[in-house]
Coordinates of C-alpha atoms in Angstrom, one line a residue:
Chain A
M196 CA -20.5 19.4 -22.2
E197 CA -19.6 19.6 -18.5
D198 CA -22.4 19.8 -16.0
T199 CA -21.8 22.8 -13.7
T200 CA -23.5 21.3 -10.6
I201 CA -20.4 19.4 -9.4
M202 CA -17.9 21.9 -10.9
K203 CA -17.7 23.8 -7.5
D204 CA -15.9 20.7 -6.1
F205 CA -13.7 20.2 -9.1
R206 CA -10.3 21.8 -9.9
E207 CA -7.3 21.1 -12.0
V208 CA -3.7 21.9 -10.9
K209 CA -0.3 21.6 -12.5
A210 CA 2.2 19.7 -10.3
G211 CA 4.5 22.2 -8.6
K212 CA 8.3 22.4 -8.4
T213 CA 10.7 21.3 -5.6
G214 CA 12.9 24.1 -4.5
F215 CA 15.9 23.7 -2.3
K216 CA 15.8 19.9 -2.3
K217 CA 16.7 19.8 -6.0
D218 CA 19.5 22.3 -5.4
Y219 CA 20.8 20.3 -2.5
I220 CA 20.8 17.1 -4.5
T221 CA 22.5 18.8 -7.4
I222 CA 25.4 19.9 -5.1
M223 CA 25.6 16.4 -3.6
L224 CA 25.8 14.7 -7.0
W225 CA 28.5 17.2 -8.2
F226 CA 30.5 16.5 -5.0
V227 CA 30.0 12.7 -5.1
G228 CA 30.9 12.6 -8.9
R229 CA 34.2 14.4 -8.3
A230 CA 34.8 12.2 -5.2
I231 CA 34.5 9.1 -7.3
Q232 CA 37.1 10.5 -9.6
A233 CA 39.4 11.1 -6.6
A234 CA 38.8 7.7 -5.1
A235 CA 39.6 6.0 -8.4
A236 CA 43.0 7.7 -8.3
M237 CA 43.7 7.0 -4.7
D238 CA 42.0 3.9 -3.5
E239 CA 43.2 0.4 -4.5
T240 CA 39.7 -1.2 -4.1
V241 CA 38.0 1.4 -6.2
K242 CA 40.8 1.1 -8.8
K243 CA 40.2 -2.7 -9.0
E244 CA 36.4 -2.2 -9.3
F245 CA 36.8 0.2 -12.2
A246 CA 39.5 -2.1 -13.8
E247 CA 36.9 -4.9 -14.1
L248 CA 34.3 -2.7 -15.8
P249 CA 34.3 -2.5 -19.6
D250 CA 36.5 -0.1 -21.5
R251 CA 34.9 3.4 -21.9
F252 CA 32.4 2.4 -19.2
T253 CA 30.2 5.4 -18.5
F254 CA 27.4 5.6 -15.9
S255 CA 24.9 8.2 -14.7
L256 CA 23.1 8.6 -11.4
G257 CA 20.1 10.8 -11.5
I258 CA 16.7 11.7 -10.1
M259 CA 13.5 11.1 -12.0
P260 CA 11.8 12.6 -13.9
A261 CA 14.1 15.3 -15.0
G262 CA 17.4 15.3 -13.1
P263 CA 19.7 16.4 -11.7
Y264 CA 22.3 13.9 -12.9
M265 CA 26.0 13.1 -12.4
I266 CA 27.9 11.3 -15.1
V267 CA 31.2 9.4 -14.4
G268 CA 33.1 7.6 -17.1
K269 CA 36.3 5.6 -17.7
S270 CA 38.7 6.5 -20.5
K271 CA 40.3 4.0 -22.9
R272 CA 43.4 4.2 -20.7
G273 CA 41.4 3.4 -17.6
I274 CA 41.4 6.8 -16.0
V275 CA 38.1 7.7 -14.3
Y276 CA 36.6 11.2 -14.9
Y277 CA 33.6 13.1 -13.6
L278 CA 31.8 14.0 -16.8
G279 CA 29.5 16.6 -15.5
W280 CA 25.7 16.8 -14.9
D281 CA 24.3 16.7 -18.5
P282 CA 23.7 13.2 -20.0
E283 CA 22.9 14.7 -23.4
G284 CA 25.2 13.3 -26.1
K285 CA 27.1 10.9 -23.8
D286 CA 27.2 7.2 -24.5
I287 CA 26.0 6.0 -21.2
M288 CA 26.2 2.2 -20.6
L289 CA 24.5 2.2 -17.2
E290 CA 21.7 4.6 -16.1
M291 CA 20.7 4.5 -12.4
K292 CA 17.7 6.7 -11.6
I293 CA 16.2 7.4 -8.2
K294 CA 12.4 7.4 -8.6
N295 CA 11.8 10.8 -7.1
I296 CA 13.4 13.7 -5.2
E297 CA 12.0 12.6 -1.8
A298 CA 13.7 9.2 -2.2
A299 CA 16.9 11.0 -3.2
M300 CA 16.7 13.2 -0.1
L301 CA 16.4 10.1 2.1
L302 CA 19.5 8.7 0.4
F303 CA 21.6 11.9 0.4
T304 CA 20.6 13.0 3.9
F305 CA 21.8 9.5 5.0
Q306 CA 18.4 8.5 6.4
E307 CA 18.6 5.4 4.2
S308 CA 21.7 3.6 3.0
T309 CA 22.2 2.8 -0.7
A310 CA 21.5 -0.9 0.0
V311 CA 18.2 -0.1 1.9
A312 CA 17.1 2.3 -0.9
I313 CA 17.6 -0.4 -3.4
A314 CA 15.9 -3.0 -1.2
R315 CA 12.9 -0.6 -1.0
D316 CA 12.8 -0.3 -4.8
R317 CA 13.6 3.4 -4.9
L318 CA 16.0 3.1 -7.8
I319 CA 15.6 1.8 -11.4
V320 CA 18.6 0.5 -13.3
D321 CA 18.9 0.6 -17.1
G322 CA 21.9 -1.6 -17.9
E323 CA 23.8 -4.6 -16.6
V324 CA 23.0 -5.4 -13.0
P325 CA 26.6 -6.6 -12.1
H326 CA 27.8 -3.2 -13.3
A327 CA 25.3 -1.5 -11.0
C328 CA 26.5 -3.6 -8.1
A329 CA 30.0 -2.5 -8.8
V330 CA 28.9 1.2 -8.8
I331 CA 27.1 0.7 -5.5
R332 CA 30.3 -0.9 -4.0
I333 CA 32.3 2.1 -5.3
L334 CA 29.7 4.6 -3.8
D335 CA 30.0 2.8 -0.4
I336 CA 33.8 3.3 -0.4
V337 CA 33.5 7.0 -1.5
E338 CA 31.0 7.6 1.3
V339 CA 33.5 6.1 3.8
Y340 CA 36.1 8.7 2.6
L341 CA 33.6 11.6 2.5
L342 CA 31.7 11.3 5.7
P343 CA 32.6 11.2 9.4
K344 CA 32.3 7.6 10.7
F345 CA 29.1 8.1 12.7
I346 CA 27.3 9.3 9.5
A347 CA 29.0 6.9 7.1
K348 CA 27.8 4.0 9.2
L349 CA 24.2 5.1 8.3
A350 CA 25.0 5.4 4.7
V351 CA 26.9 2.2 3.9
K352 CA 25.9 -1.4 4.1
R353 CA 28.8 -2.4 6.4
Y354 CA 31.5 0.1 7.7
P355 CA 34.9 -1.4 7.0
A356 CA 37.1 -2.3 10.0
E357 CA 40.3 -1.2 8.3
H358 CA 40.2 1.3 5.5
H359 CA 42.4 3.9 4.1
G360 CA 39.6 6.4 4.4
N361 CA 39.9 6.1 8.2
K362 CA 43.3 7.8 8.2
F363 CA 43.1 11.5 8.6
S364 CA 45.9 12.5 6.2
R365 CA 44.4 10.4 3.4
R366 CA 41.0 11.8 4.0
V367 CA 42.4 15.4 3.8
M368 CA 44.1 14.5 0.5
F369 CA 40.9 13.0 -0.7
Y370 CA 38.9 16.2 0.0
I371 CA 41.6 18.3 -1.7
R372 CA 41.4 16.1 -4.8
T373 CA 37.6 16.1 -4.8
V374 CA 37.4 19.9 -4.5
L375 CA 40.1 20.6 -7.1
G376 CA 38.9 17.8 -9.4
V377 CA 42.3 16.2 -9.8
Chain B
M33 CA 0.3 -27.5 4.4
F34 CA -3.2 -27.6 3.0
L35 CA -3.7 -27.8 -0.8
P36 CA -7.3 -27.7 -1.9
E37 CA -8.5 -30.0 -4.7
H38 CA -9.3 -26.9 -6.8
Y39 CA -9.0 -23.2 -6.2
E40 CA -8.9 -19.9 -8.1
F41 CA -7.0 -16.8 -7.0
S42 CA -6.3 -13.6 -8.8
C43 CA -4.7 -10.5 -7.2
P44 CA -3.5 -7.8 -9.6
V45 CA -2.8 -5.4 -6.8
K46 CA 0.6 -3.8 -6.4
I47 CA 1.1 -2.5 -2.8
N48 CA 3.5 0.4 -2.1
S49 CA 3.6 1.0 1.7
G50 CA 5.7 3.1 4.0
N51 CA 7.6 6.3 4.4
R52 CA 7.2 8.7 1.4
A53 CA 5.3 6.0 -0.5
L54 CA 3.1 8.7 -2.1
E55 CA 6.1 10.2 -3.9
H56 CA 6.4 7.0 -6.0
L57 CA 3.0 7.9 -7.7
P58 CA 4.4 9.7 -10.8
F59 CA 6.7 6.7 -11.5
E60 CA 4.0 4.2 -10.9
L61 CA 1.5 6.0 -13.1
D62 CA 4.0 6.1 -15.8
T63 CA 4.4 2.3 -15.6
L64 CA 0.6 2.1 -16.0
N65 CA 0.9 4.3 -19.1
A66 CA -1.1 7.1 -17.4
R67 CA -0.2 10.8 -17.7
K68 CA -3.2 12.7 -16.4
P69 CA -4.9 11.3 -13.3
L70 CA -8.2 12.4 -11.7
I71 CA -8.2 12.3 -7.9
I72 CA -11.6 11.7 -6.4
T73 CA -12.2 12.1 -2.7
G74 CA -14.6 13.4 -0.1
K75 CA -14.8 16.6 1.9
N76 CA -13.4 14.9 5.0
A77 CA -10.1 14.0 3.3
A78 CA -9.9 17.4 1.7
G79 CA -10.6 19.2 4.9
R80 CA -7.8 17.3 6.7
G81 CA -5.3 18.4 4.1
L82 CA -4.7 14.9 2.6
V83 CA -5.4 16.1 -1.0
D84 CA -2.6 18.7 -0.7
I85 CA -0.2 16.0 0.5
A86 CA -1.1 13.9 -2.5
I87 CA -0.7 16.8 -4.9
D88 CA 2.7 17.6 -3.4
A89 CA 3.8 14.0 -4.3
F90 CA 3.7 15.0 -8.0
K91 CA 6.2 17.8 -7.7
D92 CA 8.6 18.1 -10.7
S93 CA 6.6 15.5 -12.7
G94 CA 5.0 18.1 -15.0
I95 CA 1.7 16.2 -14.6
T96 CA -1.7 18.0 -14.6
I97 CA -4.0 16.6 -11.9
G98 CA -7.7 16.8 -11.7
I99 CA -9.3 16.9 -8.2
F100 CA -12.9 16.2 -7.4
D101 CA -13.4 16.4 -3.6
G102 CA -17.2 16.3 -3.3
V103 CA -18.0 12.6 -3.1
P104 CA -21.0 12.3 -0.7
S105 CA -21.7 9.4 1.7
S106 CA -24.1 8.0 -0.9
P107 CA -22.9 8.7 -4.4
D108 CA -25.6 8.4 -7.1
L109 CA -25.8 7.9 -10.8
K110 CA -26.1 11.6 -11.5
L111 CA -22.6 12.2 -9.9
I112 CA -21.1 9.3 -11.9
R113 CA -22.5 10.7 -15.1
E114 CA -21.0 14.1 -14.4
L115 CA -17.7 12.7 -13.4
Y116 CA -17.7 10.7 -16.6
T117 CA -18.2 13.9 -18.6
I118 CA -15.3 15.6 -16.8
Y119 CA -13.0 12.6 -17.2
R120 CA -13.8 12.2 -20.9
D121 CA -13.8 15.9 -21.9
R122 CA -10.6 16.8 -20.1
G123 CA -8.6 13.8 -21.2
Y124 CA -7.9 12.0 -18.0
D125 CA -6.4 8.6 -18.2
A126 CA -6.4 7.2 -14.7
I127 CA -8.4 7.4 -11.5
I128 CA -6.9 7.9 -8.0
A129 CA -9.4 7.2 -5.1
L130 CA -8.3 9.0 -1.9
G131 CA -10.2 7.7 1.1
G132 CA -12.5 4.8 1.6
G133 CA -16.0 3.4 1.4
P134 CA -18.2 5.6 -0.8
V135 CA -15.2 7.2 -2.5
T136 CA -13.8 3.8 -3.6
D137 CA -17.2 2.6 -4.6
A138 CA -17.7 5.7 -6.7
A139 CA -14.2 5.4 -8.2
K140 CA -14.7 1.7 -9.1
V141 CA -18.1 2.4 -10.7
L142 CA -16.7 5.4 -12.6
N143 CA -13.9 3.2 -13.9
I144 CA -16.4 0.8 -15.4
V145 CA -18.0 3.8 -17.2
V146 CA -14.9 5.5 -18.4
S147 CA -13.4 2.2 -19.6
G148 CA -16.4 1.7 -21.8
E149 CA -19.8 3.3 -22.1
P150 CA -22.3 4.6 -19.5
E151 CA -24.5 1.7 -20.4
D152 CA -21.9 -0.7 -19.1
L153 CA -22.9 0.2 -15.6
E154 CA -26.0 -1.9 -15.8
K155 CA -24.4 -4.8 -17.7
G156 CA -21.4 -4.9 -15.3
A157 CA -23.6 -5.5 -12.2
G158 CA -23.4 -9.1 -10.8
H159 CA -20.6 -11.6 -10.5
N160 CA -17.9 -11.7 -13.1
M161 CA -19.9 -9.6 -15.5
I162 CA -17.1 -7.2 -16.4
K163 CA -15.3 -8.8 -19.3
K164 CA -12.3 -6.7 -20.0
P165 CA -9.6 -4.8 -18.1
L166 CA -10.4 -1.3 -16.9
K167 CA -8.4 1.9 -16.9
P168 CA -5.5 2.4 -14.4
F169 CA -7.0 2.7 -10.9
V170 CA -4.9 3.7 -7.9
M171 CA -6.1 3.6 -4.3
I172 CA -4.8 5.8 -1.5
P173 CA -6.5 4.5 1.6
T174 CA -7.1 6.3 4.9
L175 CA -8.2 4.5 8.0
A176 CA -11.8 5.6 7.5
G177 CA -12.5 2.8 5.1
S178 CA -15.3 0.3 4.6
G179 CA -12.9 -2.7 4.5
Y180 CA -13.8 -3.4 0.8
E181 CA -11.5 -0.9 -0.8
T182 CA -8.9 -3.3 -2.2
S183 CA -11.5 -6.0 -2.9
R184 CA -13.2 -7.1 -6.1
Y185 CA -16.5 -5.6 -4.9
A186 CA -18.3 -2.3 -5.4
F187 CA -21.6 -1.5 -3.9
F188 CA -23.6 1.2 -5.7
E189 CA -27.3 2.1 -5.7
G190 CA -28.4 -1.3 -4.4
R191 CA -26.3 -3.2 -6.9
T192 CA -23.3 -5.4 -6.2
Y193 CA -20.4 -5.4 -8.7
S194 CA -17.9 -8.3 -8.4
S195 CA -14.9 -8.6 -10.7
H196 CA -11.2 -8.9 -10.2
Y197 CA -11.0 -6.1 -12.8
L198 CA -12.4 -3.8 -10.1
M199 CA -9.4 -4.3 -7.8
P200 CA -6.9 -1.4 -7.8
H201 CA -3.8 -1.7 -9.9
L202 CA -1.9 0.0 -7.1
V203 CA -2.5 0.7 -3.5
V204 CA -0.3 3.4 -1.9
I205 CA -0.3 3.2 1.9
D206 CA 1.5 6.2 3.3
P207 CA 1.6 7.0 7.0
R208 CA 0.7 10.6 6.4
M209 CA -2.7 9.4 5.1
T210 CA -3.5 6.7 7.7
T211 CA -4.0 8.7 10.9
A212 CA -6.9 7.4 13.0
E213 CA -9.9 9.7 13.2
D214 CA -12.2 8.1 15.8
A215 CA -12.4 4.8 17.6
M216 CA -15.7 3.8 15.9
T217 CA -14.5 4.4 12.3
T218 CA -11.1 2.6 12.9
A219 CA -12.8 -0.3 14.7
G220 CA -15.5 -0.6 12.0
A221 CA -13.1 -1.1 9.1
S222 CA -10.7 -3.2 11.2
L223 CA -13.4 -5.6 12.4
I224 CA -14.5 -6.0 8.8
T225 CA -10.8 -6.8 8.0
L226 CA -10.6 -9.3 10.9
T227 CA -13.9 -11.0 9.8
H228 CA -12.9 -11.2 6.1
S229 CA -9.4 -12.5 6.9
V230 CA -10.5 -15.0 9.6
E231 CA -13.3 -16.3 7.4
A232 CA -11.0 -16.6 4.4
Y233 CA -8.6 -18.6 6.6
V234 CA -11.2 -21.2 7.6
S235 CA -13.3 -20.9 4.4
P236 CA -14.3 -24.1 2.5
E237 CA -12.6 -22.2 -0.4
K238 CA -9.4 -21.8 1.7
N239 CA -6.3 -21.7 -0.5
P240 CA -2.6 -21.1 0.1
L241 CA -2.5 -17.7 -1.6
A242 CA -5.6 -16.3 0.2
D243 CA -4.0 -17.6 3.4
S244 CA -0.8 -15.6 2.7
Y245 CA -2.9 -12.3 2.7
A246 CA -5.2 -13.4 5.5
F247 CA -2.5 -14.3 8.0
P248 CA -0.7 -10.9 8.3
A249 CA -4.1 -9.1 8.2
I250 CA -5.2 -11.1 11.2
R251 CA -1.9 -10.6 13.0
F252 CA -1.9 -6.8 12.4
V253 CA -5.4 -6.3 13.7
M254 CA -4.8 -8.5 16.8
E255 CA -1.5 -6.7 17.5
H256 CA -2.5 -3.1 16.8
L257 CA -6.2 -2.4 16.9
V258 CA -6.5 -2.1 20.7
N259 CA -3.4 0.1 20.9
V260 CA -4.6 2.4 18.1
I261 CA -8.0 2.9 19.8
R262 CA -6.2 3.6 23.0
N263 CA -3.7 5.9 21.3
P264 CA -4.8 7.2 17.8
R265 CA -1.4 8.8 17.4
D266 CA 0.3 5.4 17.1
S267 CA 1.4 5.9 13.5
N268 CA 3.1 2.5 13.2
G269 CA -0.1 0.9 14.4
C270 CA -2.2 2.9 12.0
L271 CA 0.0 2.0 9.1
A272 CA -0.2 -1.7 10.1
L273 CA -4.0 -1.5 10.2
A274 CA -4.1 0.1 6.8
N275 CA -2.0 -2.7 5.5
A276 CA -4.3 -5.2 7.1
H277 CA -7.3 -3.6 5.4
C278 CA -5.6 -3.9 2.1
F279 CA -4.5 -7.5 2.6
A280 CA -7.9 -8.6 3.8
G281 CA -9.5 -7.1 0.6
C282 CA -7.3 -9.4 -1.4
A283 CA -8.0 -12.5 0.7
F284 CA -11.7 -11.8 0.7
S285 CA -11.7 -11.5 -3.1
G286 CA -10.2 -15.0 -3.4
T287 CA -12.6 -16.9 -1.1
A288 CA -16.4 -17.2 -0.6
W289 CA -18.4 -14.9 1.8
G290 CA -18.5 -16.3 5.4
I291 CA -21.3 -16.4 7.9
A292 CA -20.2 -13.4 10.0
H293 CA -19.7 -11.3 6.9
T294 CA -23.1 -12.2 5.4
L295 CA -25.1 -11.7 8.6
G296 CA -23.1 -8.7 9.8
K297 CA -23.5 -6.9 6.5
A298 CA -27.3 -7.6 6.4
I299 CA -27.8 -6.4 10.0
G300 CA -25.7 -3.3 9.4
E301 CA -27.7 -2.3 6.3
A302 CA -31.1 -3.2 7.9
C303 CA -30.4 -1.3 11.1
N304 CA -28.2 1.4 9.8
I305 CA -25.3 0.6 12.2
S306 CA -21.7 -0.2 11.6
P307 CA -21.5 -3.4 9.6
G308 CA -17.9 -3.9 11.0
V309 CA -19.1 -3.8 14.6
C310 CA -21.9 -6.3 13.7
M311 CA -19.4 -8.6 12.0
G312 CA -17.0 -8.4 14.9
I313 CA -19.9 -9.4 17.3
I314 CA -21.0 -12.3 15.2
L315 CA -17.5 -13.6 14.2
P316 CA -16.7 -15.8 17.3
H317 CA -20.2 -17.3 17.3
G318 CA -20.0 -18.0 13.5
I319 CA -16.6 -19.7 13.9
E320 CA -18.0 -21.6 16.9
M321 CA -20.9 -22.8 14.8
Q322 CA -18.6 -23.9 12.0
H323 CA -16.4 -25.7 14.5
S324 CA -19.5 -27.6 15.9
R325 CA -20.5 -28.5 12.4
G326 CA -17.1 -30.1 11.7
G327 CA -15.6 -27.1 9.9
R328 CA -12.0 -27.6 9.1
H329 CA -9.0 -25.5 9.9
I330 CA -10.5 -23.7 12.9
S331 CA -7.6 -25.0 15.1
D332 CA -5.1 -23.5 12.6
L333 CA -6.6 -20.1 13.3
L334 CA -4.9 -20.0 16.7
L335 CA -1.6 -19.3 15.0
P336 CA -2.4 -15.9 13.4
L337 CA -4.8 -15.0 16.2
A338 CA -2.4 -15.6 19.1
G339 CA 1.1 -16.0 17.7
S340 CA 3.5 -19.0 17.6
D341 CA 4.1 -19.2 21.4
M342 CA 0.5 -19.8 22.4
Y343 CA 0.0 -22.0 19.3
A344 CA 2.9 -24.2 20.4
E345 CA 1.9 -24.4 24.0
T346 CA -1.7 -25.3 23.3
A347 CA -2.6 -29.0 22.7
E348 CA -3.9 -29.7 19.2
D349 CA -7.4 -30.7 20.3
L350 CA -7.8 -27.5 22.3
R351 CA -6.6 -25.0 19.7
A352 CA -10.0 -24.4 18.0
Q353 CA -11.7 -23.6 21.3
K354 CA -8.8 -21.4 22.3
A355 CA -9.1 -19.5 19.0
I356 CA -12.8 -18.9 19.6
D357 CA -12.1 -17.7 23.2
I358 CA -9.5 -15.3 22.0
L359 CA -12.0 -13.7 19.5
L360 CA -14.5 -13.4 22.4
D361 CA -11.9 -11.8 24.6
F362 CA -10.9 -9.4 21.9
Q363 CA -14.5 -8.2 21.6
K364 CA -14.5 -7.6 25.4
D365 CA -11.3 -5.7 25.2
L366 CA -12.6 -3.4 22.5
F367 CA -15.8 -2.9 24.5
T368 CA -13.9 -1.9 27.6
I369 CA -11.3 0.4 26.1
S370 CA -13.9 2.2 23.9
G371 CA -16.0 2.8 27.0
G372 CA -18.8 0.7 25.6
V373 CA -18.9 2.5 22.2
I374 CA -17.9 -0.6 20.4
A375 CA -20.7 -3.0 21.3
R376 CA -19.9 -6.6 22.1
T377 CA -23.5 -7.9 21.7
L378 CA -26.2 -7.3 19.1
E379 CA -28.4 -6.2 22.1
G380 CA -25.8 -3.7 23.0
A381 CA -25.6 -2.5 19.4
K382 CA -29.4 -1.9 19.7
V383 CA -30.4 -4.4 17.0
P384 CA -34.1 -5.3 17.4
K385 CA -34.4 -8.9 18.3
E386 CA -37.5 -9.5 16.3
M387 CA -35.6 -8.8 13.0
A388 CA -33.7 -12.1 13.3
R389 CA -35.9 -14.2 11.0
D390 CA -36.2 -11.5 8.3
I391 CA -32.4 -10.9 8.2
A392 CA -31.7 -14.7 8.3
K393 CA -34.0 -15.2 5.3
K394 CA -32.1 -12.6 3.3
S395 CA -28.7 -14.1 4.3
V396 CA -28.9 -17.9 4.2
G397 CA -27.7 -19.2 0.9
Y398 CA -24.6 -17.0 0.5
G399 CA -21.2 -18.3 1.3
S400 CA -20.7 -21.4 3.5
E401 CA -22.7 -24.5 2.7
I402 CA -22.4 -25.8 6.2
V403 CA -24.8 -23.3 7.8
G404 CA -28.6 -23.4 7.4
M405 CA -31.5 -21.2 8.6
D406 CA -31.6 -22.8 12.1
D407 CA -27.8 -22.3 12.4
F408 CA -28.2 -18.7 11.5
L409 CA -30.9 -18.1 14.1
K410 CA -28.7 -19.9 16.7
I411 CA -25.7 -17.7 15.9
W412 CA -28.0 -14.6 16.1
E413 CA -29.2 -15.7 19.5
H414 CA -25.7 -16.2 20.8
A415 CA -24.5 -12.9 19.3
W416 CA -27.6 -11.0 20.7
E417 CA -26.9 -12.2 24.2
G418 CA -23.1 -12.5 24.0
S419 CA -23.4 -16.0 25.4

């Protein structure tokens, strides 16, 4: 039986919910997922990276403990698709999870690059580490396409000197493909 | 590099330090197989909003958190019994101590009890008397610590508990929690840190792993304490000091108690003044005594105290004296920038001179084998006068 003399200094609380941060990350993951699909169709380096991954390779990137997620997979014919936000029922070979929403915010507001976030142990990887390295290299290229140079330089390990993403016309095409999902 | 003939070192502490470190707590608790933590803290931390920051770190985890924010400056057995009842009846499975000193001591003692039976508290007192691992224990330090938070020691109702099982499984050092409150509190904990790490570095039980914790602890205190006292808003400096406190607890747990620790702790307790300030006053004189008695490694101390440039430009036979001079100068700097609040002599700290023999009697025998009763009295005399 609990003694009441110290109960005035005791309370129990249920952990709260994050509001707009989760919404922001959900949108970012949707956009990045579709951008990977677009990059896999347009960019030779990304094509090569996916070609070296196993057939029907599917990976997810999500936030612990309960999402949001993005799932990207490669078909038997080697075509890369954004497979939505729900990992349920999908045969995922590589799960990459950011440990918490604040770590995801640091990453998706480009205060930390992907490489720095990994170095600071903010992600866990369930799957083959070489596959995770390939995904991170793909994410770096996608960020070069998506972001203006001064932001992309914060987000990627090393900004490429020459890259297709630097050309305005290709970048416009990339955005159109990302938004339309083609 | 020095390799002792024999040594023991155990440090189970994982350290998570830096920006948004607190937000890793739900993940880390999960790895410790804990789902329902009890945070215990004092009124000061609660009043400064630190508990709310800690609770916010659990967002989206779905975890239920217990909070007890009434740990007094001298927690007693009645409090531990009541916390034991709350912990057991409400199904908690981990303890998070937020704060330092009495909060950590209460958390460590509570962990002994909740990991076994209330009777274990008596059996567990002493050195290595806790025989099995305890429940998950997380420490969130502030700068208002006692310097023992990460260590294997707990001090409770006149008893000393010493076991590596008492060390936290995880220490989360987040800059939102490590803001400096006042010069005396920050200096007290940091001077205990400096004493523990310096004495670990020159201890007869010196070993390479204790050195690896002691070295950065000494560097951080030497680089940042004066700046933080001058500018308590120096968040990088505060974070470095909190890291130093943590490292020194690990180093201190892997070596024997030194002269300055033993004497400073005894004086602080007998005279009810900051043990850290007493240790800081005694430290240079204790090291000087060790040097005069042929103590080894004193010259090596110059490297963490002053950095590589000064170490390289000082002749080998002058390094030990230079290290002692730097410790004396550091005391003078603290005295000056604190406007005399941080005393640099035992006389200035208002320690009665006639207590010397009584305190020496209680202190000789611990730690270093080099120093006897006469040596203690000589150190006292030098520290009292600042000579």
